[in-house]
Amino acid sequence: MSRDWGYYRIRVLAYILLSLSVGTVFYDIGTTTSFIALLARVNCGGYVMGLLTLLSIAGFPSFIEEVKVFSHERTKGHYGNAVFVLSNFLSSFPFLVGISVSSITIIFYMGKIGSDFSHYAYLCLVLFGCIAAVESSMMLAASLVPNYKMGILVGCGFIGVMMLASGYYRKQDDMPKPFLRYPISYISFMAWTFKGLYKSLLMGLEFDPLIPGDPKLKGEFLLRTMLGISLSHSKWWDLAAVLAIAVSYRLLFLAVLKLKEQGSPPLLTLYTNKILQLLRKRQKPCLSSERHHPPYSLSSQEGFSSPIV
């Protein structure tokens, strides 16, 4: 990573600049309790988690290079699959923490979207888990696709489906049941991220009603009705689900590497045997032509006219 500035360091700078832009747009939204401020909180949370997560795909070319380097070194027997998967996560861990802390720090204090350290720590953890899940899924895609262009296409499509099933654009109860709701909404890390995020941003707060004179709107009521989020479990369980999905992607990545390693020799042998069979069936080229006559013995050539005479 120290030889590739585009791997994480430029990404950290991009996250900081983007967070400054988000903090400027949603500046001081936490200081008021108006209905407009409520909508701004919801939009700020969706924008932060959606865009900052999607920005993680920018590192996909580096993921492809890492997998290629590992495949080359694995043939020489330097280290195993599990060591590579673990070391890949540990090497990226400080950068993921830096990205999460720097981004949330800027947005948290510019927007004043929280009141105590527990809200700040939770937002950092949930953004870290979300980005870690994206990078784990991108490493899984890097082991399956042949080049980075196809990988970016697959990654964007995957993140798009996860965002559609997150519950931000439409409540989960209103989604089509066959695909987006069952099972995508339950295995989507974005869905669990948004649930925990909005619980942290809205629970315990009261907002002014849309029509003056009506009773104040409690955050719990808004979570159940406007966003369709169940309050049967704590936000920390949502965070645990995000981290569990990130770990499962890493385990799938390890399984794919092992399957490719065990399946490559039989496939290579089958391919080689097929090529050899085709070569045996191929006929030898004929070298005879009109300019080259078949040889005759000297006795049989008596009386033939010589081309020299």
PDB file of C-alpha atoms in Angstrom:
ATOM      1  CA  MET A   1       0.000   0.000   0.000  1.00  0.00           C
ATOM      2  CA  SER A   2       2.903   2.386   0.602  1.00  0.00           C
ATOM      3  CA  ARG A   3       3.698   2.265  -3.128  1.00  0.00           C
ATOM      4  CA  ASP A   4       0.120   2.952  -4.207  1.00  0.00           C
ATOM      5  CA  TRP A   5      -1.109   6.384  -3.181  1.00  0.00           C
ATOM      6  CA  GLY A   6      -4.444   5.753  -4.826  1.00  0.00           C
ATOM      7  CA  TYR A   7      -5.126   2.838  -2.518  1.00  0.00           C
ATOM      8  CA  TYR A   8      -6.237   4.601   0.661  1.00  0.00           C
ATOM      9  CA  ARG A   9      -4.462   7.905   1.143  1.00  0.00           C
ATOM     10  CA  ILE A  10      -6.098   9.749  -1.723  1.00  0.00           C
ATOM     11  CA  ARG A  11      -9.367   8.188  -0.621  1.00  0.00           C
ATOM     12  CA  VAL A  12      -8.944   9.626   2.879  1.00  0.00           C
ATOM     13  CA  LEU A  13      -8.488  13.077   1.346  1.00  0.00           C
ATOM     14  CA  ALA A  14     -11.548  12.568  -0.869  1.00  0.00           C
ATOM     15  CA  TYR A  15     -13.641  11.525   2.139  1.00  0.00           C
ATOM     16  CA  ILE A  16     -12.541  14.611   4.087  1.00  0.00           C
ATOM     17  CA  LEU A  17     -13.405  16.977   1.234  1.00  0.00           C
ATOM     18  CA  LEU A  18     -16.756  15.275   0.711  1.00  0.00           C
ATOM     19  CA  SER A  19     -17.518  15.434   4.435  1.00  0.00           C
ATOM     20  CA  LEU A  20     -16.745  19.158   4.450  1.00  0.00           C
ATOM     21  CA  SER A  21     -19.215  19.592   1.611  1.00  0.00           C
ATOM     22  CA  VAL A  22     -21.890  17.583   3.440  1.00  0.00           C
ATOM     23  CA  GLY A  23     -21.257  19.483   6.667  1.00  0.00           C
ATOM     24  CA  THR A  24     -21.647  22.776   4.819  1.00  0.00           C
ATOM     25  CA  VAL A  25     -24.961  21.743   3.248  1.00  0.00           C
ATOM     26  CA  PHE A  26     -26.406  20.403   6.526  1.00  0.00           C
ATOM     27  CA  TYR A  27     -24.834  23.022   8.778  1.00  0.00           C
ATOM     28  CA  ASP A  28     -26.456  23.376  12.242  1.00  0.00           C
ATOM     29  CA  ILE A  29     -29.435  21.142  11.457  1.00  0.00           C
ATOM     30  CA  GLY A  30     -29.294  19.769  14.993  1.00  0.00           C
ATOM     31  CA  THR A  31     -29.896  23.123  16.665  1.00  0.00           C
ATOM     32  CA  THR A  32     -33.579  23.331  15.686  1.00  0.00           C
ATOM     33  CA  THR A  33     -36.530  21.002  16.156  1.00  0.00           C
ATOM     34  CA  SER A  34     -38.625  22.096  13.197  1.00  0.00           C
ATOM     35  CA  PHE A  35     -40.181  19.622  10.785  1.00  0.00           C
ATOM     36  CA  ILE A  36     -37.752  20.826   8.100  1.00  0.00           C
ATOM     37  CA  ALA A  37     -34.850  19.997  10.423  1.00  0.00           C
ATOM     38  CA  LEU A  38     -36.311  16.508  10.835  1.00  0.00           C
ATOM     39  CA  LEU A  39     -36.297  15.961   7.083  1.00  0.00           C
ATOM     40  CA  ALA A  40     -32.766  17.366   6.921  1.00  0.00           C
ATOM     41  CA  ARG A  41     -31.595  14.826   9.510  1.00  0.00           C
ATOM     42  CA  VAL A  42     -33.096  11.980   7.514  1.00  0.00           C
ATOM     43  CA  ASN A  43     -31.545  13.221   4.270  1.00  0.00           C
ATOM     44  CA  CYS A  44     -28.173  13.823   5.918  1.00  0.00           C
ATOM     45  CA  GLY A  45     -28.033  10.269   7.254  1.00  0.00           C
ATOM     46  CA  GLY A  46     -29.035   8.766   3.927  1.00  0.00           C
ATOM     47  CA  TYR A  47     -26.580  10.897   1.983  1.00  0.00           C
ATOM     48  CA  VAL A  48     -23.659  10.192   4.306  1.00  0.00           C
ATOM     49  CA  MET A  49     -24.062   6.429   4.444  1.00  0.00           C
ATOM     50  CA  GLY A  50     -25.069   6.074   0.803  1.00  0.00           C
ATOM     51  CA  LEU A  51     -22.446   8.231  -0.875  1.00  0.00           C
ATOM     52  CA  LEU A  52     -19.539   7.512   1.468  1.00  0.00           C
ATOM     53  CA  THR A  53     -20.202   3.807   1.059  1.00  0.00           C
ATOM     54  CA  LEU A  54     -20.425   4.018  -2.724  1.00  0.00           C
ATOM     55  CA  LEU A  55     -17.122   5.908  -2.790  1.00  0.00           C
ATOM     56  CA  SER A  56     -15.371   2.768  -1.497  1.00  0.00           C
ATOM     57  CA  ILE A  57     -15.654   1.225  -4.975  1.00  0.00           C
ATOM     58  CA  ALA A  58     -12.930   3.653  -6.099  1.00  0.00           C
ATOM     59  CA  GLY A  59     -10.344   1.298  -4.608  1.00  0.00           C
ATOM     60  CA  PHE A  60     -11.391  -1.676  -6.735  1.00  0.00           C
ATOM     61  CA  PRO A  61      -8.393  -1.520  -9.161  1.00  0.00           C
ATOM     62  CA  SER A  62      -6.091  -1.893  -6.159  1.00  0.00           C
ATOM     63  CA  PHE A  63      -8.106  -4.882  -4.972  1.00  0.00           C
ATOM     64  CA  ILE A  64      -7.604  -6.526  -8.363  1.00  0.00           C
ATOM     65  CA  GLU A  65      -3.843  -5.938  -8.147  1.00  0.00           C
ATOM     66  CA  GLU A  66      -3.720  -7.432  -4.656  1.00  0.00           C
ATOM     67  CA  VAL A  67      -5.484 -10.592  -5.788  1.00  0.00           C
ATOM     68  CA  LYS A  68      -3.119 -10.909  -8.780  1.00  0.00           C
ATOM     69  CA  VAL A  69      -0.053 -10.474  -6.562  1.00  0.00           C
ATOM     70  CA  PHE A  70      -1.410 -13.048  -4.133  1.00  0.00           C
ATOM     71  CA  SER A  71      -2.084 -15.538  -6.940  1.00  0.00           C
ATOM     72  CA  HIS A  72       1.493 -15.125  -8.177  1.00  0.00           C
ATOM     73  CA  GLU A  73       2.998 -15.511  -4.699  1.00  0.00           C
ATOM     74  CA  ARG A  74       0.694 -18.391  -3.821  1.00  0.00           C
ATOM     75  CA  THR A  75       2.126 -20.450  -6.686  1.00  0.00           C
ATOM     76  CA  LYS A  76       5.529 -20.090  -5.020  1.00  0.00           C
ATOM     77  CA  GLY A  77       4.160 -21.222  -1.662  1.00  0.00           C
ATOM     78  CA  HIS A  78       4.910 -18.056   0.308  1.00  0.00           C
ATOM     79  CA  TYR A  79       1.693 -17.991   2.390  1.00  0.00           C
ATOM     80  CA  GLY A  80      -1.786 -19.440   2.485  1.00  0.00           C
ATOM     81  CA  ASN A  81      -5.264 -18.176   1.721  1.00  0.00           C
ATOM     82  CA  ALA A  82      -6.303 -17.516   5.315  1.00  0.00           C
ATOM     83  CA  VAL A  83      -3.150 -15.493   5.980  1.00  0.00           C
ATOM     84  CA  PHE A  84      -3.830 -13.328   2.937  1.00  0.00           C
ATOM     85  CA  VAL A  85      -7.471 -12.668   3.891  1.00  0.00           C
ATOM     86  CA  LEU A  86      -6.544 -11.777   7.475  1.00  0.00           C
ATOM     87  CA  SER A  87      -3.543  -9.637   6.553  1.00  0.00           C
ATOM     88  CA  ASN A  88      -5.558  -7.819   3.912  1.00  0.00           C
ATOM     89  CA  PHE A  89      -8.117  -6.767   6.516  1.00  0.00           C
ATOM     90  CA  LEU A  90      -5.530  -5.861   9.158  1.00  0.00           C
ATOM     91  CA  SER A  91      -3.539  -3.729   6.723  1.00  0.00           C
ATOM     92  CA  SER A  92      -6.657  -1.786   5.723  1.00  0.00           C
ATOM     93  CA  PHE A  93      -7.994  -1.488   9.286  1.00  0.00           C
ATOM     94  CA  PRO A  94      -6.134   1.748  10.253  1.00  0.00           C
ATOM     95  CA  PHE A  95      -7.208   3.457   7.039  1.00  0.00           C
ATOM     96  CA  LEU A  96     -10.846   2.433   7.511  1.00  0.00           C
ATOM     97  CA  VAL A  97     -10.773   3.788  11.052  1.00  0.00           C
ATOM     98  CA  GLY A  98      -9.210   7.028   9.799  1.00  0.00           C
ATOM     99  CA  ILE A  99     -11.837   7.391   7.076  1.00  0.00           C
ATOM    100  CA  SER A 100     -14.718   6.763   9.485  1.00  0.00           C
ATOM    101  CA  VAL A 101     -13.462   8.991  12.296  1.00  0.00           C
ATOM    102  CA  SER A 102     -12.472  11.912  10.063  1.00  0.00           C
ATOM    103  CA  SER A 103     -15.739  11.859   8.101  1.00  0.00           C
ATOM    104  CA  ILE A 104     -18.047  11.552  11.108  1.00  0.00           C
ATOM    105  CA  THR A 105     -16.084  14.126  13.119  1.00  0.00           C
ATOM    106  CA  ILE A 106     -16.539  16.765  10.437  1.00  0.00           C
ATOM    107  CA  ILE A 107     -20.228  16.057   9.811  1.00  0.00           C
ATOM    108  CA  PHE A 108     -21.083  15.524  13.492  1.00  0.00           C
ATOM    109  CA  TYR A 109     -19.714  18.849  14.705  1.00  0.00           C
ATOM    110  CA  MET A 110     -20.632  20.935  11.662  1.00  0.00           C
ATOM    111  CA  GLY A 111     -24.195  19.634  11.581  1.00  0.00           C
ATOM    112  CA  LYS A 112     -24.517  19.263  15.374  1.00  0.00           C
ATOM    113  CA  ILE A 113     -26.502  16.079  14.838  1.00  0.00           C
ATOM    114  CA  GLY A 114     -25.674  14.600  18.242  1.00  0.00           C
ATOM    115  CA  SER A 115     -25.479  15.634  21.857  1.00  0.00           C
ATOM    116  CA  ASP A 116     -23.032  13.247  23.528  1.00  0.00           C
ATOM    117  CA  PHE A 117     -20.060  11.010  22.842  1.00  0.00           C
ATOM    118  CA  SER A 118     -22.113   7.818  22.579  1.00  0.00           C
ATOM    119  CA  HIS A 119     -23.890   9.129  19.466  1.00  0.00           C
ATOM    120  CA  TYR A 120     -20.554  10.145  17.963  1.00  0.00           C
ATOM    121  CA  ALA A 121     -18.935   6.776  18.719  1.00  0.00           C
ATOM    122  CA  TYR A 122     -21.900   4.871  17.314  1.00  0.00           C
ATOM    123  CA  LEU A 123     -21.855   6.815  14.043  1.00  0.00           C
ATOM    124  CA  CYS A 124     -18.120   6.136  13.665  1.00  0.00           C
ATOM    125  CA  LEU A 125     -18.623   2.432  14.307  1.00  0.00           C
ATOM    126  CA  VAL A 126     -21.576   2.040  11.954  1.00  0.00           C
ATOM    127  CA  LEU A 127     -19.766   3.867   9.133  1.00  0.00           C
ATOM    128  CA  PHE A 128     -16.686   1.708   9.736  1.00  0.00           C
ATOM    129  CA  GLY A 129     -18.780  -1.462   9.580  1.00  0.00           C
ATOM    130  CA  CYS A 130     -20.531  -0.327   6.413  1.00  0.00           C
ATOM    131  CA  ILE A 131     -17.280   0.534   4.596  1.00  0.00           C
ATOM    132  CA  ALA A 132     -15.673  -2.701   5.822  1.00  0.00           C
ATOM    133  CA  ALA A 133     -18.628  -4.664   4.427  1.00  0.00           C
ATOM    134  CA  VAL A 134     -18.291  -2.917   1.063  1.00  0.00           C
ATOM    135  CA  GLU A 135     -14.557  -3.580   0.864  1.00  0.00           C
ATOM    136  CA  SER A 136     -15.056  -7.218   1.838  1.00  0.00           C
ATOM    137  CA  SER A 137     -17.644  -7.629  -0.917  1.00  0.00           C
ATOM    138  CA  MET A 138     -15.317  -5.904  -3.406  1.00  0.00           C
ATOM    139  CA  MET A 139     -12.484  -8.281  -2.515  1.00  0.00           C
ATOM    140  CA  LEU A 140     -14.905 -11.146  -3.120  1.00  0.00           C
ATOM    141  CA  ALA A 141     -15.796  -9.672  -6.514  1.00  0.00           C
ATOM    142  CA  ALA A 142     -12.111  -9.126  -7.331  1.00  0.00           C
ATOM    143  CA  SER A 143     -11.488 -12.855  -6.958  1.00  0.00           C
ATOM    144  CA  LEU A 144     -14.278 -13.673  -9.430  1.00  0.00           C
ATOM    145  CA  VAL A 145     -14.042 -11.116 -12.256  1.00  0.00           C
ATOM    146  CA  PRO A 146     -11.211 -10.986 -14.841  1.00  0.00           C
ATOM    147  CA  ASN A 147     -10.572  -7.205 -14.878  1.00  0.00           C
ATOM    148  CA  TYR A 148     -11.299  -4.051 -12.917  1.00  0.00           C
ATOM    149  CA  LYS A 149     -13.794  -2.639 -15.420  1.00  0.00           C
ATOM    150  CA  MET A 150     -16.130  -5.575 -15.004  1.00  0.00           C
ATOM    151  CA  GLY A 151     -15.462  -5.479 -11.273  1.00  0.00           C
ATOM    152  CA  ILE A 152     -16.523  -1.841 -10.950  1.00  0.00           C
ATOM    153  CA  LEU A 153     -19.670  -2.623 -12.938  1.00  0.00           C
ATOM    154  CA  VAL A 154     -20.489  -5.588 -10.704  1.00  0.00           C
ATOM    155  CA  GLY A 155     -19.677  -3.582  -7.577  1.00  0.00           C
ATOM    156  CA  CYS A 156     -21.914  -0.660  -8.545  1.00  0.00           C
ATOM    157  CA  GLY A 157     -24.768  -3.016  -9.340  1.00  0.00           C
ATOM    158  CA  PHE A 158     -24.324  -4.850  -6.047  1.00  0.00           C
ATOM    159  CA  ILE A 159     -24.259  -1.654  -3.983  1.00  0.00           C
ATOM    160  CA  GLY A 160     -27.264  -0.365  -5.931  1.00  0.00           C
ATOM    161  CA  VAL A 161     -29.328  -3.421  -5.011  1.00  0.00           C
ATOM    162  CA  MET A 162     -28.243  -3.133  -1.375  1.00  0.00           C
ATOM    163  CA  MET A 163     -29.306   0.521  -1.311  1.00  0.00           C
ATOM    164  CA  LEU A 164     -32.679  -0.231  -2.911  1.00  0.00           C
ATOM    165  CA  ALA A 165     -33.392  -2.765  -0.162  1.00  0.00           C
ATOM    166  CA  SER A 166     -32.135  -0.481   2.621  1.00  0.00           C
ATOM    167  CA  GLY A 167     -35.509   1.067   3.406  1.00  0.00           C
ATOM    168  CA  TYR A 168     -34.390   4.618   2.673  1.00  0.00           C
ATOM    169  CA  TYR A 169     -36.169   4.976  -0.660  1.00  0.00           C
ATOM    170  CA  ARG A 170     -39.177   2.894   0.330  1.00  0.00           C
ATOM    171  CA  LYS A 171     -40.270   1.264   3.557  1.00  0.00           C
ATOM    172  CA  GLN A 172     -39.431  -2.417   3.778  1.00  0.00           C
ATOM    173  CA  ASP A 173     -43.086  -3.367   4.325  1.00  0.00           C
ATOM    174  CA  ASP A 174     -43.961  -1.795   0.962  1.00  0.00           C
ATOM    175  CA  MET A 175     -41.196  -3.496  -1.023  1.00  0.00           C
ATOM    176  CA  PRO A 176     -41.872  -6.377  -3.439  1.00  0.00           C
ATOM    177  CA  LYS A 177     -41.752  -9.524  -1.344  1.00  0.00           C
ATOM    178  CA  PRO A 178     -40.203 -12.062  -3.759  1.00  0.00           C
ATOM    179  CA  PHE A 179     -36.783 -10.431  -4.089  1.00  0.00           C
ATOM    180  CA  LEU A 180     -36.113  -7.082  -2.413  1.00  0.00           C
ATOM    181  CA  ARG A 181     -37.868  -7.833   0.859  1.00  0.00           C
ATOM    182  CA  TYR A 182     -37.154 -11.560   1.085  1.00  0.00           C
ATOM    183  CA  PRO A 183     -34.256 -12.163   1.364  1.00  0.00           C
ATOM    184  CA  ILE A 184     -32.332  -9.060   0.182  1.00  0.00           C
ATOM    185  CA  SER A 185     -33.564  -6.635   2.851  1.00  0.00           C
ATOM    186  CA  TYR A 186     -32.453  -9.053   5.580  1.00  0.00           C
ATOM    187  CA  ILE A 187     -28.970  -9.697   4.196  1.00  0.00           C
ATOM    188  CA  SER A 188     -28.356  -6.111   3.068  1.00  0.00           C
ATOM    189  CA  PHE A 189     -25.769  -4.378   5.239  1.00  0.00           C
ATOM    190  CA  MET A 190     -27.211  -1.042   4.093  1.00  0.00           C
ATOM    191  CA  ALA A 191     -30.608  -1.933   5.589  1.00  0.00           C
ATOM    192  CA  TRP A 192     -29.111  -2.652   9.010  1.00  0.00           C
ATOM    193  CA  THR A 193     -26.921   0.437   8.720  1.00  0.00           C
ATOM    194  CA  PHE A 194     -29.871   2.755   8.109  1.00  0.00           C
ATOM    195  CA  LYS A 195     -31.874   1.188  10.933  1.00  0.00           C
ATOM    196  CA  GLY A 196     -29.128   1.779  13.463  1.00  0.00           C
ATOM    197  CA  LEU A 197     -28.290   5.205  12.053  1.00  0.00           C
ATOM    198  CA  TYR A 198     -31.830   6.574  12.289  1.00  0.00           C
ATOM    199  CA  LYS A 199     -32.337   5.103  15.734  1.00  0.00           C
ATOM    200  CA  SER A 200     -29.254   7.002  16.852  1.00  0.00           C
ATOM    201  CA  LEU A 201     -30.330  10.243  15.155  1.00  0.00           C
ATOM    202  CA  LEU A 202     -34.031  10.331  16.131  1.00  0.00           C
ATOM    203  CA  MET A 203     -34.696   8.338  19.308  1.00  0.00           C
ATOM    204  CA  GLY A 204     -35.315  10.471  22.374  1.00  0.00           C
ATOM    205  CA  LEU A 205     -35.977  13.658  20.387  1.00  0.00           C
ATOM    206  CA  GLU A 206     -39.123  15.674  19.778  1.00  0.00           C
ATOM    207  CA  PHE A 207     -39.879  17.746  16.688  1.00  0.00           C
ATOM    208  CA  ASP A 208     -42.401  20.420  15.856  1.00  0.00           C
ATOM    209  CA  PRO A 209     -45.462  19.214  13.927  1.00  0.00           C
ATOM    210  CA  LEU A 210     -46.040  20.064  10.309  1.00  0.00           C
ATOM    211  CA  ILE A 211     -49.270  21.884  11.231  1.00  0.00           C
ATOM    212  CA  PRO A 212     -48.894  24.414  14.082  1.00  0.00           C
ATOM    213  CA  GLY A 213     -50.962  23.510  17.119  1.00  0.00           C
ATOM    214  CA  ASP A 214     -50.691  19.738  16.735  1.00  0.00           C
ATOM    215  CA  PRO A 215     -48.804  17.738  19.378  1.00  0.00           C
ATOM    216  CA  LYS A 216     -45.068  17.367  19.005  1.00  0.00           C
ATOM    217  CA  LEU A 217     -43.691  14.453  17.014  1.00  0.00           C
ATOM    218  CA  LYS A 218     -41.561  12.000  18.954  1.00  0.00           C
ATOM    219  CA  GLY A 219     -38.619  10.319  17.299  1.00  0.00           C
ATOM    220  CA  GLU A 220     -39.900   6.837  18.104  1.00  0.00           C
ATOM    221  CA  PHE A 221     -43.223   7.591  16.421  1.00  0.00           C
ATOM    222  CA  LEU A 222     -41.431   8.876  13.318  1.00  0.00           C
ATOM    223  CA  LEU A 223     -39.237   5.775  13.170  1.00  0.00           C
ATOM    224  CA  ARG A 224     -42.246   3.460  13.191  1.00  0.00           C
ATOM    225  CA  THR A 225     -44.565   5.412  10.895  1.00  0.00           C
ATOM    226  CA  MET A 226     -42.505   7.513   8.492  1.00  0.00           C
ATOM    227  CA  LEU A 227     -39.471   5.232   8.128  1.00  0.00           C
ATOM    228  CA  GLY A 228     -41.039   1.856   8.931  1.00  0.00           C
ATOM    229  CA  ILE A 229     -38.267   0.859  11.357  1.00  0.00           C
ATOM    230  CA  SER A 230     -39.058  -1.646  14.085  1.00  0.00           C
ATOM    231  CA  LEU A 231     -38.042  -0.742  17.643  1.00  0.00           C
ATOM    232  CA  SER A 232     -38.076  -4.322  18.917  1.00  0.00           C
ATOM    233  CA  HIS A 233     -34.285  -4.386  19.238  1.00  0.00           C
ATOM    234  CA  SER A 234     -31.522  -1.942  20.078  1.00  0.00           C
ATOM    235  CA  LYS A 235     -29.380  -0.040  17.588  1.00  0.00           C
ATOM    236  CA  TRP A 236     -26.371  -2.009  18.813  1.00  0.00           C
ATOM    237  CA  TRP A 237     -27.903  -5.184  17.396  1.00  0.00           C
ATOM    238  CA  ASP A 238     -28.119  -3.408  14.045  1.00  0.00           C
ATOM    239  CA  LEU A 239     -24.419  -2.596  14.315  1.00  0.00           C
ATOM    240  CA  ALA A 240     -23.671  -6.222  15.211  1.00  0.00           C
ATOM    241  CA  ALA A 241     -25.572  -7.346  12.099  1.00  0.00           C
ATOM    242  CA  VAL A 242     -23.498  -5.020   9.893  1.00  0.00           C
ATOM    243  CA  LEU A 243     -20.236  -6.348  11.343  1.00  0.00           C
ATOM    244  CA  ALA A 244     -21.452  -9.948  11.010  1.00  0.00           C
ATOM    245  CA  ILE A 245     -22.219  -9.378   7.319  1.00  0.00           C
ATOM    246  CA  ALA A 246     -18.737  -7.901   6.810  1.00  0.00           C
ATOM    247  CA  VAL A 247     -17.173 -10.979   8.427  1.00  0.00           C
ATOM    248  CA  SER A 248     -19.341 -13.304   6.317  1.00  0.00           C
ATOM    249  CA  TYR A 249     -18.102 -11.604   3.137  1.00  0.00           C
ATOM    250  CA  ARG A 250     -14.524 -12.232   4.256  1.00  0.00           C
ATOM    251  CA  LEU A 251     -15.311 -15.882   4.893  1.00  0.00           C
ATOM    252  CA  LEU A 252     -16.901 -16.154   1.439  1.00  0.00           C
ATOM    253  CA  PHE A 253     -13.783 -14.565  -0.016  1.00  0.00           C
ATOM    254  CA  LEU A 254     -11.645 -17.182   1.734  1.00  0.00           C
ATOM    255  CA  ALA A 255     -13.914 -19.978   0.471  1.00  0.00           C
ATOM    256  CA  VAL A 256     -13.673 -18.716  -3.124  1.00  0.00           C
ATOM    257  CA  LEU A 257      -9.873 -18.610  -2.936  1.00  0.00           C
ATOM    258  CA  LYS A 258      -9.756 -22.177  -1.621  1.00  0.00           C
ATOM    259  CA  LEU A 259     -12.178 -23.428  -4.279  1.00  0.00           C
ATOM    260  CA  LYS A 260     -10.189 -21.766  -7.046  1.00  0.00           C
ATOM    261  CA  GLU A 261      -6.980 -23.276  -5.713  1.00  0.00           C
ATOM    262  CA  GLN A 262      -8.433 -26.786  -5.457  1.00  0.00           C
ATOM    263  CA  GLY A 263     -10.366 -26.581  -8.695  1.00  0.00           C
ATOM    264  CA  SER A 264      -7.633 -25.124 -10.903  1.00  0.00           C
ATOM    265  CA  PRO A 265      -5.460 -28.297 -11.319  1.00  0.00           C
ATOM    266  CA  PRO A 266      -8.356 -30.575 -12.422  1.00  0.00           C
ATOM    267  CA  LEU A 267      -9.661 -27.922 -14.799  1.00  0.00           C
ATOM    268  CA  LEU A 268      -6.191 -27.343 -16.199  1.00  0.00           C
ATOM    269  CA  THR A 269      -5.698 -31.085 -16.703  1.00  0.00           C
ATOM    270  CA  LEU A 270      -9.077 -31.388 -18.421  1.00  0.00           C
ATOM    271  CA  TYR A 271      -8.272 -28.454 -20.682  1.00  0.00           C
ATOM    272  CA  THR A 272      -4.851 -29.890 -21.585  1.00  0.00           C
ATOM    273  CA  ASN A 273      -6.305 -33.308 -22.423  1.00  0.00           C
ATOM    274  CA  LYS A 274      -8.925 -31.699 -24.620  1.00  0.00           C
ATOM    275  CA  ILE A 275      -6.294 -29.758 -26.545  1.00  0.00           C
ATOM    276  CA  LEU A 276      -4.185 -32.901 -27.026  1.00  0.00           C
ATOM    277  CA  GLN A 277      -7.179 -34.793 -28.394  1.00  0.00           C
ATOM    278  CA  LEU A 278      -7.845 -32.042 -30.896  1.00  0.00           C
ATOM    279  CA  LEU A 279      -4.217 -32.054 -31.993  1.00  0.00           C
ATOM    280  CA  ARG A 280      -4.248 -35.823 -32.539  1.00  0.00           C
ATOM    281  CA  LYS A 281      -7.373 -35.596 -34.672  1.00  0.00           C
ATOM    282  CA  ARG A 282      -5.889 -32.910 -36.847  1.00  0.00           C
ATOM    283  CA  GLN A 283      -4.624 -34.329 -40.183  1.00  0.00           C
ATOM    284  CA  LYS A 284      -1.075 -33.785 -41.328  1.00  0.00           C
ATOM    285  CA  PRO A 285      -0.747 -31.181 -44.102  1.00  0.00           C
ATOM    286  CA  CYS A 286      -0.145 -32.513 -47.637  1.00  0.00           C
ATOM    287  CA  LEU A 287       3.167 -31.343 -49.161  1.00  0.00           C
ATOM    288  CA  SER A 288       2.594 -32.550 -52.740  1.00  0.00           C
ATOM    289  CA  SER A 289       1.820 -30.029 -55.490  1.00  0.00           C
ATOM    290  CA  GLU A 290       1.835 -29.792 -59.276  1.00  0.00           C
ATOM    291  CA  ARG A 291       5.446 -28.549 -59.300  1.00  0.00           C
ATOM    292  CA  HIS A 292       6.771 -31.528 -57.347  1.00  0.00           C
ATOM    293  CA  HIS A 293       6.271 -34.928 -59.032  1.00  0.00           C
ATOM    294  CA  PRO A 294       6.635 -38.189 -57.137  1.00  0.00           C
ATOM    295  CA  PRO A 295      10.128 -39.708 -57.484  1.00  0.00           C
ATOM    296  CA  TYR A 296      10.768 -42.499 -60.063  1.00  0.00           C
ATOM    297  CA  SER A 297      13.622 -44.979 -60.303  1.00  0.00           C
ATOM    298  CA  LEU A 298      16.353 -44.335 -62.908  1.00  0.00           C
ATOM    299  CA  SER A 299      15.338 -47.380 -64.968  1.00  0.00           C
ATOM    300  CA  SER A 300      11.765 -46.206 -65.211  1.00  0.00           C
ATOM    301  CA  GLN A 301      12.930 -42.802 -66.457  1.00  0.00           C
ATOM    302  CA  GLU A 302      14.550 -44.177 -69.665  1.00  0.00           C
ATOM    303  CA  GLY A 303      13.259 -42.354 -72.725  1.00  0.00           C
ATOM    304  CA  PHE A 304      12.013 -39.364 -70.727  1.00  0.00           C
ATOM    305  CA  SER A 305      13.003 -36.023 -72.158  1.00  0.00           C
ATOM    306  CA  SER A 306      15.362 -34.087 -69.908  1.00  0.00           C
ATOM    307  CA  PRO A 307      14.377 -30.525 -69.004  1.00  0.00           C
ATOM    308  CA  ILE A 308      18.045 -29.503 -69.355  1.00  0.00           C
ATOM    309  CA  VAL A 309      18.374 -30.604 -72.992  1.00  0.00           C
TER     310      VAL A 309
END
